XYZ file of C-alpha atoms in Angstrom:
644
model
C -11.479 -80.180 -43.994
C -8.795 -82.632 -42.803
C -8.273 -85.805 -44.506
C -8.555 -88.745 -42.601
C -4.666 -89.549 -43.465
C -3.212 -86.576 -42.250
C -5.617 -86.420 -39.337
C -4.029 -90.108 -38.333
C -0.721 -88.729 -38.829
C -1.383 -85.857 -36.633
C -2.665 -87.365 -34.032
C 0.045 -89.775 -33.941
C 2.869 -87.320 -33.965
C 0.811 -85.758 -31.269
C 0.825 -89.156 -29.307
C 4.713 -89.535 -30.012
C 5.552 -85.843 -28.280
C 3.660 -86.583 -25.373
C 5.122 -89.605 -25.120
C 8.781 -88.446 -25.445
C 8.983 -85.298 -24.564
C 10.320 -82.323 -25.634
C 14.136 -83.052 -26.671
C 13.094 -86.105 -28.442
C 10.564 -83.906 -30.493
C 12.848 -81.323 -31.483
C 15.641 -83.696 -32.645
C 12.929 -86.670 -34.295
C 9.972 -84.877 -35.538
C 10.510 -81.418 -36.655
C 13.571 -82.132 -38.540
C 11.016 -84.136 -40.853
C 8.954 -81.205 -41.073
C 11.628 -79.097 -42.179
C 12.749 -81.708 -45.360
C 8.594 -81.492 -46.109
C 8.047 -77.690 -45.789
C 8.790 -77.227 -49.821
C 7.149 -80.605 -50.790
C 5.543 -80.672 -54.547
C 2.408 -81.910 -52.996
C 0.443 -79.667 -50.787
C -1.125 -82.169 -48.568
C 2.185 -82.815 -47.407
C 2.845 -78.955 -46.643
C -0.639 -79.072 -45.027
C 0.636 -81.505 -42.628
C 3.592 -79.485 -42.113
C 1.410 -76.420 -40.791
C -0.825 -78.022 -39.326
C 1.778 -80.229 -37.187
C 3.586 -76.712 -36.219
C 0.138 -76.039 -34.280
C -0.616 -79.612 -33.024
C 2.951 -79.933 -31.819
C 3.778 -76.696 -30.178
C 2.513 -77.832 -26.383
C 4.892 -80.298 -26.644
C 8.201 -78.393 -27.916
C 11.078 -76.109 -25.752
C 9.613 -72.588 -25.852
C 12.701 -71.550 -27.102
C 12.213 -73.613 -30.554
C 9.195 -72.707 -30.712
C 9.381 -68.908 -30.623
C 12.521 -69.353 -33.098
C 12.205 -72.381 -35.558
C 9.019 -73.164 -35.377
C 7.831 -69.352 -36.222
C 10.253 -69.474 -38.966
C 8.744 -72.603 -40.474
C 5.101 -71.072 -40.492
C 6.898 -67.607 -41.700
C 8.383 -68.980 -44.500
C 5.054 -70.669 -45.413
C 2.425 -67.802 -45.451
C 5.124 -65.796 -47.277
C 6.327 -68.311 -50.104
C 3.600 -71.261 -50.491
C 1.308 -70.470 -53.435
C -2.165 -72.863 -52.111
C -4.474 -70.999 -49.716
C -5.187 -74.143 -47.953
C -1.564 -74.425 -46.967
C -1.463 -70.499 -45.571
C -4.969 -70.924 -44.318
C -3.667 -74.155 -41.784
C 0.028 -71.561 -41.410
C -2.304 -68.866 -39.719
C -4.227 -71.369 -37.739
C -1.501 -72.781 -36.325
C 0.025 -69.412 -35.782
C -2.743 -68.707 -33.820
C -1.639 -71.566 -31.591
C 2.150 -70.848 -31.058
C 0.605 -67.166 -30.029
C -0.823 -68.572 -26.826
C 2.251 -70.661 -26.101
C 5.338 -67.431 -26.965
C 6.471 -65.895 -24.148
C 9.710 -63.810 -25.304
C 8.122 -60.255 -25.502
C 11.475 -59.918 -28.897
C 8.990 -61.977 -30.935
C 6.031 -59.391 -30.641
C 7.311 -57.076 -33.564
C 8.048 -60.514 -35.548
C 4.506 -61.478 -34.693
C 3.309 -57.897 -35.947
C 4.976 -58.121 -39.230
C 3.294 -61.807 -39.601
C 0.010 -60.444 -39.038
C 0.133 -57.629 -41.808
C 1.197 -60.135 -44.094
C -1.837 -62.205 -42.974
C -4.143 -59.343 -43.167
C -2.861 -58.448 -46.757
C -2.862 -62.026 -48.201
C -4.850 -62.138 -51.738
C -7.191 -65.280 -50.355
C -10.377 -64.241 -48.145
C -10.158 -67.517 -46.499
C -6.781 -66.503 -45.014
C -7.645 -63.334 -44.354
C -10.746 -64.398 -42.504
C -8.600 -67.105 -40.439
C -6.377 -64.309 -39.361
C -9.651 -62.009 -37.920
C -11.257 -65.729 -36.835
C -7.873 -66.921 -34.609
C -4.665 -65.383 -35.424
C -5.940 -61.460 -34.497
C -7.165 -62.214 -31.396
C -4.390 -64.761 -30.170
C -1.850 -62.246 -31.036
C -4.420 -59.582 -29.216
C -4.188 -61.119 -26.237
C -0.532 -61.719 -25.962
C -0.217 -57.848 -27.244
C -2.515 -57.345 -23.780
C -0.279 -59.267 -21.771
C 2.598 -57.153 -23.052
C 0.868 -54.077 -22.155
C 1.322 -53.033 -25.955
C -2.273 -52.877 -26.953
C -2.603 -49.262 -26.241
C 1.189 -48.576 -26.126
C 1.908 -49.922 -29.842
C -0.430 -52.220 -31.373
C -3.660 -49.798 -32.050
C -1.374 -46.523 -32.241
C 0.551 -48.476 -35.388
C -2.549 -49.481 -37.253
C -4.065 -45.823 -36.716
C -0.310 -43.925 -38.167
C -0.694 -46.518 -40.822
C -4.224 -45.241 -41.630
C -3.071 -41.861 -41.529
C 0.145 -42.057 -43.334
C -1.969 -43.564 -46.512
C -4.391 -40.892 -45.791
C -1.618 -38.329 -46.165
C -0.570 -40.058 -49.385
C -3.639 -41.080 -51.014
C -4.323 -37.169 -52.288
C -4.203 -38.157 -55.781
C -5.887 -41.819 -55.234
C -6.425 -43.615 -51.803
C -5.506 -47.168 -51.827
C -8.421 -48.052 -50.566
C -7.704 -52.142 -50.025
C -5.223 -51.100 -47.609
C -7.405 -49.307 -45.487
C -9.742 -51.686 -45.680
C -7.125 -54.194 -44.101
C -6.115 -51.607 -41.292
C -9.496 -50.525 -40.530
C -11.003 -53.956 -40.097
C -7.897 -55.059 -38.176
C -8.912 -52.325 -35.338
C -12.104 -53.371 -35.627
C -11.275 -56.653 -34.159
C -9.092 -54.970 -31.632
C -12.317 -53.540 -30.092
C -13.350 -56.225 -28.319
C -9.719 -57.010 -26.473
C -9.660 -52.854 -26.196
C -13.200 -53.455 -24.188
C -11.614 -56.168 -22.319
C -8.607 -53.875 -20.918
C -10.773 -50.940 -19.882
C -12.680 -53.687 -17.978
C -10.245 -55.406 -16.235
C -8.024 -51.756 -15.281
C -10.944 -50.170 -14.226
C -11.567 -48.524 -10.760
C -14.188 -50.974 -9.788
C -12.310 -54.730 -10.280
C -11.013 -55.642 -7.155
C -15.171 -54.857 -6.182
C -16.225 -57.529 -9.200
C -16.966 -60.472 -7.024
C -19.228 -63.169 -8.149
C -21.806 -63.855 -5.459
C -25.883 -63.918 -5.513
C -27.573 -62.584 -8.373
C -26.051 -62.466 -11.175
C -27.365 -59.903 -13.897
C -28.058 -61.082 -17.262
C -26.371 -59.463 -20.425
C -28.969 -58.121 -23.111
C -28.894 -60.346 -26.018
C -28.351 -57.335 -28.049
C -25.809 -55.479 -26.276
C -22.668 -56.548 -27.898
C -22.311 -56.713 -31.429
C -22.215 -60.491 -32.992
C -18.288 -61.270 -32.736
C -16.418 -62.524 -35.947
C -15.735 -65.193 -34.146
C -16.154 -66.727 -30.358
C -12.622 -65.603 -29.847
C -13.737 -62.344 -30.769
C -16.205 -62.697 -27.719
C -16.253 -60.054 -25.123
C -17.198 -62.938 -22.480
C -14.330 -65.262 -23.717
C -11.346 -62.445 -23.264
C -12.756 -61.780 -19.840
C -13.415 -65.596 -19.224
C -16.684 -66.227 -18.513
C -20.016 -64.801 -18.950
C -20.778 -64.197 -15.543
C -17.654 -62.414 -14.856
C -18.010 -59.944 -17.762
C -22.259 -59.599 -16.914
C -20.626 -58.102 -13.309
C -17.810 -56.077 -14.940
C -20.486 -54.848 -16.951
C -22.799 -53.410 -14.135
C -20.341 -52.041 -12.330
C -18.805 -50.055 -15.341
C -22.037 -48.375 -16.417
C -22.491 -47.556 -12.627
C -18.810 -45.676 -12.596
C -19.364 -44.240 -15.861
C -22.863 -42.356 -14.800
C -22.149 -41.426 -11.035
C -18.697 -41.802 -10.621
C -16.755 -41.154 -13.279
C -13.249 -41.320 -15.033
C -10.839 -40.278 -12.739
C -7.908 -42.724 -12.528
C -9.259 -45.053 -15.053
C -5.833 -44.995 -17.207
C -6.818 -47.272 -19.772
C -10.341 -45.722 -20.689
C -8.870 -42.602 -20.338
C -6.455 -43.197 -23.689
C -9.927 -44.448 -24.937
C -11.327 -41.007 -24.537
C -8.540 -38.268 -24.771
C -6.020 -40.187 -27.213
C -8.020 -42.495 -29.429
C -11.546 -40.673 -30.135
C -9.549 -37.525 -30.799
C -7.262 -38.916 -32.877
C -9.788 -40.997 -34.851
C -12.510 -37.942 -35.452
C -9.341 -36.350 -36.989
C -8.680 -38.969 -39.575
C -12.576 -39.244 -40.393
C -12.210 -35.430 -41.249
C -9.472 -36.280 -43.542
C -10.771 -38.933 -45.816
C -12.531 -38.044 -49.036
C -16.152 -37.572 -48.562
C -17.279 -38.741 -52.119
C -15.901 -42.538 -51.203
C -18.960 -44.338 -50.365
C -16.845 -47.207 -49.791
C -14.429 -45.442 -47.140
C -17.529 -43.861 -45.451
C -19.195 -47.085 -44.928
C -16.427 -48.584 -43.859
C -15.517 -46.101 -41.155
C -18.998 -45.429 -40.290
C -19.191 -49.309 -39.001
C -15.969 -49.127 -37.032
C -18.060 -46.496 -35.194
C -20.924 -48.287 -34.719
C -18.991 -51.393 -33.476
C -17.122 -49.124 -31.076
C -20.243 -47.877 -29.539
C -21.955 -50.493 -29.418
C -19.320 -52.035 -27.548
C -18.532 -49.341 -25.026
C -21.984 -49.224 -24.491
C -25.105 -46.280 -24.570
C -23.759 -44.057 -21.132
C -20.335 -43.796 -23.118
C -21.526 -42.989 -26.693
C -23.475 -40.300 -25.330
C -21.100 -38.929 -22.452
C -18.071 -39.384 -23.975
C -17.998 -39.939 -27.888
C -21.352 -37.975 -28.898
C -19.786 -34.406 -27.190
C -16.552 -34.623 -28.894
C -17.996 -34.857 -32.603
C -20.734 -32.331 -31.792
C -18.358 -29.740 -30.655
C -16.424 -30.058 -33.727
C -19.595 -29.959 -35.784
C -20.399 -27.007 -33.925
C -24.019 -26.842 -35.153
C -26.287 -23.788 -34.098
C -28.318 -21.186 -35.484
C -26.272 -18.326 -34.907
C -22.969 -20.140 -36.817
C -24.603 -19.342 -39.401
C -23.295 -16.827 -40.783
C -19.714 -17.912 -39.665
C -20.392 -21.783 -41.668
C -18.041 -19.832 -44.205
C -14.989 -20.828 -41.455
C -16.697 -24.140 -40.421
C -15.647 -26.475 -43.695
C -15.739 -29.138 -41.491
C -19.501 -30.053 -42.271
C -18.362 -30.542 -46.023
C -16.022 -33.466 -44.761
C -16.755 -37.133 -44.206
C -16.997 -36.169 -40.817
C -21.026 -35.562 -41.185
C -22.219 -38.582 -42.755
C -20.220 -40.983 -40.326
C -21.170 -39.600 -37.362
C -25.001 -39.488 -38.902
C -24.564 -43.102 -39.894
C -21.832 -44.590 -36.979
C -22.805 -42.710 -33.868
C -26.406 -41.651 -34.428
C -27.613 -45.063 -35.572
C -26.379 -47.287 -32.244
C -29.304 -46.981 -30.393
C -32.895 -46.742 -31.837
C -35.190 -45.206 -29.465
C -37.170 -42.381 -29.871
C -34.834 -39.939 -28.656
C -32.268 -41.348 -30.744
C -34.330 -41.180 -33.830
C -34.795 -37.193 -32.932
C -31.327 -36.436 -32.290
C -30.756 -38.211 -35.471
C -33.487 -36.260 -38.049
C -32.507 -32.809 -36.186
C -28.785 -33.409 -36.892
C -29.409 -33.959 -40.893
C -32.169 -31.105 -40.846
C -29.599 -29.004 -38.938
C -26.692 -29.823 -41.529
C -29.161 -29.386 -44.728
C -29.887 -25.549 -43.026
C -26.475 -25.102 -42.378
C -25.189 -26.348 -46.242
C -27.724 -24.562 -47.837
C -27.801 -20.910 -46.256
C -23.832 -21.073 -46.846
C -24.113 -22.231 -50.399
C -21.770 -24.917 -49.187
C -20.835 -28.243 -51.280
C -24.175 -31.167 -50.510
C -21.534 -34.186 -50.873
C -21.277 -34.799 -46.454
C -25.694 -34.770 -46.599
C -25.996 -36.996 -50.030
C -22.673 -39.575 -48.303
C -25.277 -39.296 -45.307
C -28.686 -39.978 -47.411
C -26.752 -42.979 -49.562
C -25.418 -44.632 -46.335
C -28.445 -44.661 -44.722
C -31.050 -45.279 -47.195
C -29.379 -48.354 -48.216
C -31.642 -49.941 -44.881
C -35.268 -49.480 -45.854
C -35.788 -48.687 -42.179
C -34.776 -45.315 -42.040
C -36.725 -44.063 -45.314
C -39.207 -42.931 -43.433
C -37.222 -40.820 -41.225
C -35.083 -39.799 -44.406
C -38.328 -38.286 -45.578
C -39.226 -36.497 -42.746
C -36.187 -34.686 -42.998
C -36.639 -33.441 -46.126
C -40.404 -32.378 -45.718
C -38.694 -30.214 -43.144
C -36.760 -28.748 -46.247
C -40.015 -28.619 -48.357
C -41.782 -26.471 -45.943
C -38.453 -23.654 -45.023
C -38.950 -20.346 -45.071
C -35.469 -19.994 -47.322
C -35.631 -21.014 -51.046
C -32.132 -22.487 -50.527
C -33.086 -24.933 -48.516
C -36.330 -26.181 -50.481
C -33.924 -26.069 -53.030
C -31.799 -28.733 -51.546
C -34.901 -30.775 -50.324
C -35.764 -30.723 -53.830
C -32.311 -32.207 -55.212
C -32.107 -34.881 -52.327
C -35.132 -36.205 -53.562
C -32.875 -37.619 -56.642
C -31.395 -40.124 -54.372
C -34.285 -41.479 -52.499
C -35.627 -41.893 -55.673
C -34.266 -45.190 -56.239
C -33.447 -47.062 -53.430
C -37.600 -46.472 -51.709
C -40.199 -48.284 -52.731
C -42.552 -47.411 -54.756
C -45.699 -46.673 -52.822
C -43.383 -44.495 -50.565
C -41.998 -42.679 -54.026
C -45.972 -42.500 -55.097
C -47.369 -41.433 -51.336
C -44.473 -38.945 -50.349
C -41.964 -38.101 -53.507
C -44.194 -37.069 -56.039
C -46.473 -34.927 -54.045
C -43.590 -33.334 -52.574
C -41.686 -32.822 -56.086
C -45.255 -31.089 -57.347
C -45.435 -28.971 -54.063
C -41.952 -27.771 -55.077
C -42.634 -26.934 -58.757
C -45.063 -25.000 -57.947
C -42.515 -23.065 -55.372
C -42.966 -19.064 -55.961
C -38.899 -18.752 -56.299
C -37.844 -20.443 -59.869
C -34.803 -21.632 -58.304
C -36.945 -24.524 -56.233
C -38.903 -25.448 -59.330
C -35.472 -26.024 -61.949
C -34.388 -27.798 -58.931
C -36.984 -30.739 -58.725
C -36.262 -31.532 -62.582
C -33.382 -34.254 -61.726
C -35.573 -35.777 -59.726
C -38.612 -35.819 -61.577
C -36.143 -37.391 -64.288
C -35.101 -39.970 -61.853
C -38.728 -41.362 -61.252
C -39.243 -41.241 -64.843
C -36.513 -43.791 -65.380
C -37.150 -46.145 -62.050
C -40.745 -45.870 -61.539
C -43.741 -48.534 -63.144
C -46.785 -47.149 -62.682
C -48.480 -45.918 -65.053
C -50.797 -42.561 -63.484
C -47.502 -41.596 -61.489
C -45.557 -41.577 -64.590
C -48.324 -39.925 -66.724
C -48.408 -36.554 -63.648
C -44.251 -36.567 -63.920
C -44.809 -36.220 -67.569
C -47.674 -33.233 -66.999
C -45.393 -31.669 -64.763
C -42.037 -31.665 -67.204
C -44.276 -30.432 -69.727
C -45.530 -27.762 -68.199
C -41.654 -26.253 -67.636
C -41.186 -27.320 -71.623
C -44.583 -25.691 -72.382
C -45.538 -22.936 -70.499
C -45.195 -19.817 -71.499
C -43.495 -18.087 -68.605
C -40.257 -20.661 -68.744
C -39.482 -19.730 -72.217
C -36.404 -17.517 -71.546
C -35.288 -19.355 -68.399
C -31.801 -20.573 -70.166
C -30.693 -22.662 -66.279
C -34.260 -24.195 -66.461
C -33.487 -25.680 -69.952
C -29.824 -26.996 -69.738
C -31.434 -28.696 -66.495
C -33.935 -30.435 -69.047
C -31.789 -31.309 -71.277
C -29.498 -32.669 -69.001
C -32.087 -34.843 -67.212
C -33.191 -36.113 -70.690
C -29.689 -36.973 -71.854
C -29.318 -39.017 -68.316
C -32.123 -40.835 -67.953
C -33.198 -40.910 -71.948
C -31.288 -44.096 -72.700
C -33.111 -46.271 -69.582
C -36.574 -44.435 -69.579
C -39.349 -46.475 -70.956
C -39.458 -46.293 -75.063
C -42.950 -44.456 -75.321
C -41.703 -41.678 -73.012
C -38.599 -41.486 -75.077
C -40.342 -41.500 -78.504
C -43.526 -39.280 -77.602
C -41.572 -37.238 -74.913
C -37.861 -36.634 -75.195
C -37.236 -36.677 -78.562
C -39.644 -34.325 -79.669
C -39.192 -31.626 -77.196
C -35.243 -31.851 -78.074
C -36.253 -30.973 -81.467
C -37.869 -28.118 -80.108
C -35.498 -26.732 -78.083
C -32.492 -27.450 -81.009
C -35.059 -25.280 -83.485
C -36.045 -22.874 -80.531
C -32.007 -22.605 -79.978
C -31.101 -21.609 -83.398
C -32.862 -18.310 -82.561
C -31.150 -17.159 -79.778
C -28.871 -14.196 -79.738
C -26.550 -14.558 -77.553
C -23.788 -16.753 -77.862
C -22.922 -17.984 -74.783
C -26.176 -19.310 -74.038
C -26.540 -20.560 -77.312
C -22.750 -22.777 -77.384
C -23.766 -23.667 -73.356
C -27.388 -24.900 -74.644
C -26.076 -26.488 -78.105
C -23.373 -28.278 -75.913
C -25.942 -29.900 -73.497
C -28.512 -30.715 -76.362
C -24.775 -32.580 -78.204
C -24.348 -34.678 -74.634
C -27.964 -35.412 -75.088
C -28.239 -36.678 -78.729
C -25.057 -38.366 -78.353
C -26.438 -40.393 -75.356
C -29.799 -41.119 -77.164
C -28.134 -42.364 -80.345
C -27.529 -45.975 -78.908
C -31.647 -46.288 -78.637
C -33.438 -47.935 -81.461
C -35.370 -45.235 -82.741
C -38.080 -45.822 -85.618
C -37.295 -44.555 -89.189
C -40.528 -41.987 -88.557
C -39.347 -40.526 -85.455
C -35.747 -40.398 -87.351
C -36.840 -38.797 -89.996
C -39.623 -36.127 -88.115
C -37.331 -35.579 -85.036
C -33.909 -36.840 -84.408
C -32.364 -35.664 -87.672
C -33.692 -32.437 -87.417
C -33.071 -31.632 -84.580
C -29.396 -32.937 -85.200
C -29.331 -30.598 -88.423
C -30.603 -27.436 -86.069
C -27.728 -28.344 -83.252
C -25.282 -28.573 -86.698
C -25.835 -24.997 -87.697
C -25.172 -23.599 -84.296
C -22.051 -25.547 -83.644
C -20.844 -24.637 -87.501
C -20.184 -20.883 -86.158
C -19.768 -22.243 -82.209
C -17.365 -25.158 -82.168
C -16.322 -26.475 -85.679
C -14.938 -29.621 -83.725
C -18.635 -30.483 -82.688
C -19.853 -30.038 -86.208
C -17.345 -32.533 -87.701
C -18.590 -35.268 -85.547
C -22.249 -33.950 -86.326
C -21.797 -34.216 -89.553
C -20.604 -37.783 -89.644
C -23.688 -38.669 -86.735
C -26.117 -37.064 -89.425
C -24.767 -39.217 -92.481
C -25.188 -42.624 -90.838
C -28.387 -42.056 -89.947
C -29.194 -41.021 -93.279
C -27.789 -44.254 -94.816
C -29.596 -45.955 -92.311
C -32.978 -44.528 -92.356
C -32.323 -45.156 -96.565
C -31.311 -48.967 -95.583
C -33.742 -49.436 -93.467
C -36.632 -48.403 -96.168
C -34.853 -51.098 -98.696
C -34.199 -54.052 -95.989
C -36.170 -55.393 -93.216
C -38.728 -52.591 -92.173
C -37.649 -52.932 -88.892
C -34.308 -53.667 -87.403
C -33.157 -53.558 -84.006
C -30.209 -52.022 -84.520
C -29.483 -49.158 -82.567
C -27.949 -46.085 -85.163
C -24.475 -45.735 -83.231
C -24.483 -49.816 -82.949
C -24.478 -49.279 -86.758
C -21.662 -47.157 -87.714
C -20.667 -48.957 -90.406
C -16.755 -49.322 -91.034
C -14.057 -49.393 -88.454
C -12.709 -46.843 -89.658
C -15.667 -44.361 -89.351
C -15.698 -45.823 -85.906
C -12.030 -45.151 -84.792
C -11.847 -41.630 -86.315
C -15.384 -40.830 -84.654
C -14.183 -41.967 -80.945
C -10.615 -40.095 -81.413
C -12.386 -36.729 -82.567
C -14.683 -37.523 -79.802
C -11.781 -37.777 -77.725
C -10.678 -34.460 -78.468
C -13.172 -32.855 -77.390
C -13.204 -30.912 -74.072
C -17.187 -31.742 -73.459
C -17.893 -34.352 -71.041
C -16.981 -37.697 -72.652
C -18.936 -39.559 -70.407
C -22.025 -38.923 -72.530
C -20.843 -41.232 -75.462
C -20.291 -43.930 -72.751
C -21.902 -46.752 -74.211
C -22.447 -45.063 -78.112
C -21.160 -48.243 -79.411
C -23.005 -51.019 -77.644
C -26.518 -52.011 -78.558
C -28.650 -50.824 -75.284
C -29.058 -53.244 -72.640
C-alpha cells in the first residue's frame, strides 16, 4: 500500500500539473524524477513510478510516449524491488490509455513480455490485472489484435513447441498461453462490436439480463466483458443479438469472427496436437484456455463452430477402426483437451453424454488398435482431479468392463489404477473393487494380469479393513492357484506391483503378504529352465528387494524370508548378470551383520537395513555399481533414507 508520505507528495505534484500545465511539468517536475529514478532507497523509486502514472494526464503526449516510457522501461528492466516494478506496470497501464503514436505499439509489446516474464508473481499478476488489458485495448484501436498481437503470441507458442523436442520450456508457455488467455475477453469484445448486427444494438425497452454464469469470472474488472464494451446493458443487447445471428443467420461477412473460426481454431487445434501428451501440466493448461474460450463465445458457438472442427480431426467411428493404424492423432494431447476444455463447458445432460461416449469411443478405438493409453489416462487425470465427474469416469469404464473384446476390458481394468487414488473411498469400495473382482475372474488371462496394478494400488491407498482383506484373497489366489503357475507375464506383473507399492503398503500386508510370497517366487525361480524368463523374473524380483530394503523389517522375517529369498535371486544372477550378484552380495552381508547386531543390541531398532549400510564407503561403491547397471534405477530411489 501507499505510504501516507508519498501519497501527499503525489497528490501534490498532481495539484502542481494541473495547476501549471503541461510545459511547466515537463521542464519542473520530471526532471526531478529523472535525478530519483536510481535512488538507493526504493520508496523514492516508488514515487518515481508511481508519479509517471499520476502525472501522465497532465504531460505533452509527445513526452509521454518518449521519456516518460523510457523512465518506466528502464525501471521494470533494471530495478531489483518488486514493489518498484509492480507500481512501473501500474503506471504503464496508465500511459497505455493516454499513447496515441501507433510507432510505440511494438515498444509497448516488447514491455509487456518483459512484464509477463518478470520472476515476481505480483508483477506478473499487475500486468494480467491492468497493463494486458490497457495495452489490449489500444492494440484494438490499432486494429492489431487480430493482425499482430494474438498471431505473435501463438508463433511464439509454436516456435518453442518446435524447439522443445528434447525438453519444453514449459514457464514460457505458461507466460504465452495465459497472456492469450486474457486476450479473450478484448477478442470477444471485437467480434461484438464488427458484427453484422451493431448498427441494430439500440438500447430501448427491455433490457435482457446476462446469466450470472455466462462469462467466466474475469482476472480482473478490466478483464470484464461489460467494461470493454462499456456498460452492461450494452453488452446484455450485443449479446442477444449475436446468439440470434449465430443460430439463424449466420457468418457471412462477419470478418472478425470469421479469423475466430477459420484462422485461430485451426491454427490452435494444430498446436494442441503438437504438445507432448504425458505433460499434465501443459494439458491442463491448454485445456483451460479452451474452456475460457468457450465459455466466452458462448454454447451456439462451441457446438457450431469449435465442437465440428476437433471432431472431424478425431474422426471417431466404428468403421475407422481398422484404419486407427493411420489416425495417430488420438494418441496426441489432442484427446484429453478437447475431453477436458470443450466437453466440460456446459453441464447438461446432453453434454454429460457427448462427454462419456467420446472417452468410451476413444478407449474402443485405443484398445482394438493396440494403440499407446497416454491421450485416455491425460484425460482420466485431468478430470478426476474434480470429484464431480467420478461418477461419470466410472461409468465409462463399466462400459469397458462389460465389452465384448478382451482388449478393451483389458484397458478398463488398467484405468482403474488411476481412479484409485484420487475417489473416495466408499466409491473405490461400492464400484472399484467389485469391478476389479468381475475382471479377475475374466475368461481371457490377459484381463485378469491386467487388474493386478490396480488391485496393488488399493492395497497401498485404501483403510478399511474387509476391502483390504478381499484384495488380499484375490492376489492370492493368482500367487496360489494352481492354474497361474506357469503364467511368467502374470508374475513379473506381481512382482512389479509389490516392488511399487511394498514400501507405502501397510506393515502387516508387507510382513505376512509380500515378503513371503517373494521368497516363493525367488525359490520357485531358481527352477526354471529357461533363461530368459528366468534373468526377466530375477531382474523384477532385484527392483523389488531393492525397493523393500528401506522398510524396517523384523530380525524373524529377515532371517525366514528376506535373506533367503535374496540368497535364491543370488544364485540366478551368479550365471545371469554377475553385475547384479556383486551388489547382492554386499545387500546380503549387511543384513547379516545386522540381523547379528541386532541379536547383541537393542532387540528392536528402527533402523531400516539400507538406512544402515554401515561405512561411506560401502555406501559410495554400492550406489556407483548401482549406477552401472542398465535395470531401472528408479527402484533404489530412496534405498538410503529411513522410510517416511
Amino acid at each position: 500500500m501507499m505510504s501516507k508520505g508519498r501519497q501527499m507528495i503525489l497528490t501534490g505534484c498532481v495539484a502542481f500539473a494541473r495547476h501549471v500545465g503541461p510545459t511547466r511539468v515537463e521542464a519542473e517536475l520530471l526532471p526531478q524524477c529523472w535525478e530519483q529514478i536510481s535512488h538507493k532507497y526504493p520508496e523514492r523509486r516508488l514515487l518515481v513510478a508511481e508519479s509517471c502514472g499520476s502525472l501522465a494526464p497532465y504531460l505533452p503526449k509527445e513526452i509521454r510516449s518518449s521519456l516518460v516510457l523510457s523512465m518506466l522501461q528502464q525501471m521494470l528492466m533494471e530495478d531489483k524491488a518488486d514493489l518498484v516494478r509492480e507500481a512501473v506496470i501500474k503506471s504503464l497501464g496508465i500511459i497505455m490509455g493516454y499513447i496515441d503514436d501507433p510507432d510505440k505499439y511494438q515498444q509497448g509489446f516488447e514491455l509487456l513480455l518483459s512484464a509477463l516474464g518478470d520472476p515476481s508473481e505480483r508483477v506478473v499478476s499487475a500486468t494480467h490485472q491492468v497493463f494486458l488489458p490497457a495495452y489490449a485495448a489500444w492494440t484494438t484501436e490499432l486494429g492489431n489484435l487480430q493482425s499482430h498481437l494474438i498471431p505473435t503470441l501463438l508463433s511464439k507458442i509454436e516456435k518453442l513447441l518446435r524447439e522443445g523436442e528434447h525438453g519444453l520450456d514449459e514457464h514460457k508457455l505458461h507466460m504465452y498461453l495465459s497472456a492469450l488467455q486474457s486476450l479473450i475477453p478484448s477478442l470477444f469484445a471485437l467480434v461484438l462490436q464488427n458484427a453484422p448486427f451493431t448498427s441494430k444494438a439500440k438500447l430501448q425497452g427491455e433490457i435482457p439480463q446476462i446469466e450470472v454464469t455466462r462469462f467466466p469470472r474475469p482476472v480482473s474488472p478490466l478483464q470484464d466483458v461489460a467494461t470493454i464494451i462499456g456498460s452492461r446493458e450494452q453488452l446484455a443487447v450485443l449479446l442477444q443479438l449475436y446468439d440470434y445471428q449465430l443460430e439463424h443467420e449466420g457468418t457471412t461477412g462477419w470478418d472478425t469472427l470469421l479469423w475466430v473460426v477459420n484462422q485461430l481454431l485451426p491454427q490452435l487445434i494444430e498446436i494442441v496436437g503438437k504438445i507432448n501428451v504425458a505433460s499434465t501440466a501443459c494439458v491442463h493448461e491448454f485445456s483451460r484456455f479452451f474452456w475460457r474460450l468457450c465459455r466466452t463465445f458462448g454454447k451456439i458457438f462451441t457446438n457450431t463452430k469449435v465442437k465440428p472442427q476437433f471432431q472431424e480431426i478425431l474422426r471417431l467411428s466404428e468403421e475407422n477402426v481398422d484404419a486407427t493404424a493411420g489416425n495417430g492423432v488420438l494418441t496426441k494431447a489432442t484427446v484429453p483437451i478437447y475431453a477436458t476444455g470443450v466437453l466440460t463447458c456446459y453441464i447438461q445432460e446432453e453434454d454429460r453424454k457427448l462427454l462419456v461416449g467420446f472417452l468410451e469411443d476413444v478407449m474402443t478405438m485405443l484398445s482394438l488398435s493396440h494403440a499407446p493409453l497416454d491421450s485416455l489416462k491425460a484425460s482420466f487425470v485431468e478430470l478426476g482431479a474434480n470429484p464431480a465427474y467420478h461418477e461419470l469416469l466410472l461409468t465409462v469404464l463399466w462400459y469397458g468392463v462389460v465389452h465384448t473384446s478382451a482388449l478393451v476390458r483389458c484397458t478398463a481394468a488398467r484405468m482403474f489404477e488411476l481412479l484409485v487414488k484420487g475417489v473416495h473411498e466408499t466409491l473405490v469400495a461400492q464400484r472399484v473393487v467389485p469391478a476389479l473382482i468381475t475382471l479377475s475372474s475374466d475368461p481371457e488371462i490377459s484381463v485378469r494380469i491386467a487388474t493386478i496394478p490396480a488391485f496393488g494400488t488399493i492395497m497401498e491407498t485404501v483403510t478399511q479393513r474387509e476391502l483390504l482383506e478381499r484384495v488380499k484373497m484375490q492376489l492370492a489366489s493368482f500367487l496360489e492357484d494352481p492354474q497361474y503357475q506357469d503364467q511368467h507375464s502374470l508374475h513379473t506383473e506381481i512382482i512389479k506391483t509389490f516392488g511399487r507399492v511394498g514400501p507405502n503398503a501397510e506393515p502387516r500386508f508387507r510382513d505376512e503378504f509380500v515378503i513371503p510370497h517373494l521368497h516363493k517366487l525367488a525359490l520357485v525361480n531358481n527352477q526354471q529352465s529357461a533363461d530368459s524368463k528366468r534373468l526377466d523374473i530375477a531382474t523384477h524380483l532385484f527392483e523389488a528387494y531393492s525397493a523393500l530394503s528401506c522398510c524396517f523389517i523384523s530380525e524373524d522375517l529377515m532371517v525366514n524370508h528376506f535373506l533367503p529369498g535374496l540368497r535364491c535371486l543370488r544364485n540366478d544372477m551368479e550365471t545371469l548378470s554377475p553385475e547384479h550378484e556383486v551388489i547382492l552380495s554386499s545387500m546380503i552381508k549387511e543384513c547379516e551383520q545386522k540381523v547379528e547386531n541386532r541379536s547383541v543390541q537393542e532387540p528392536q531398532g528402527s533402523m531400516s537395513i539400507a538406512a544402515s549400510l554401515v561405512s561411506e564407503d560401502t555406501k559410495t561403491k554400492f550406489l556407483n555399481k548401482m549406477g552401472q547397471l542398465t535395470t531401472s534405477g528408479a527402484m533404489l530411489a530412496n534405498v538410503f533414507q529411513r522410510k517416511k
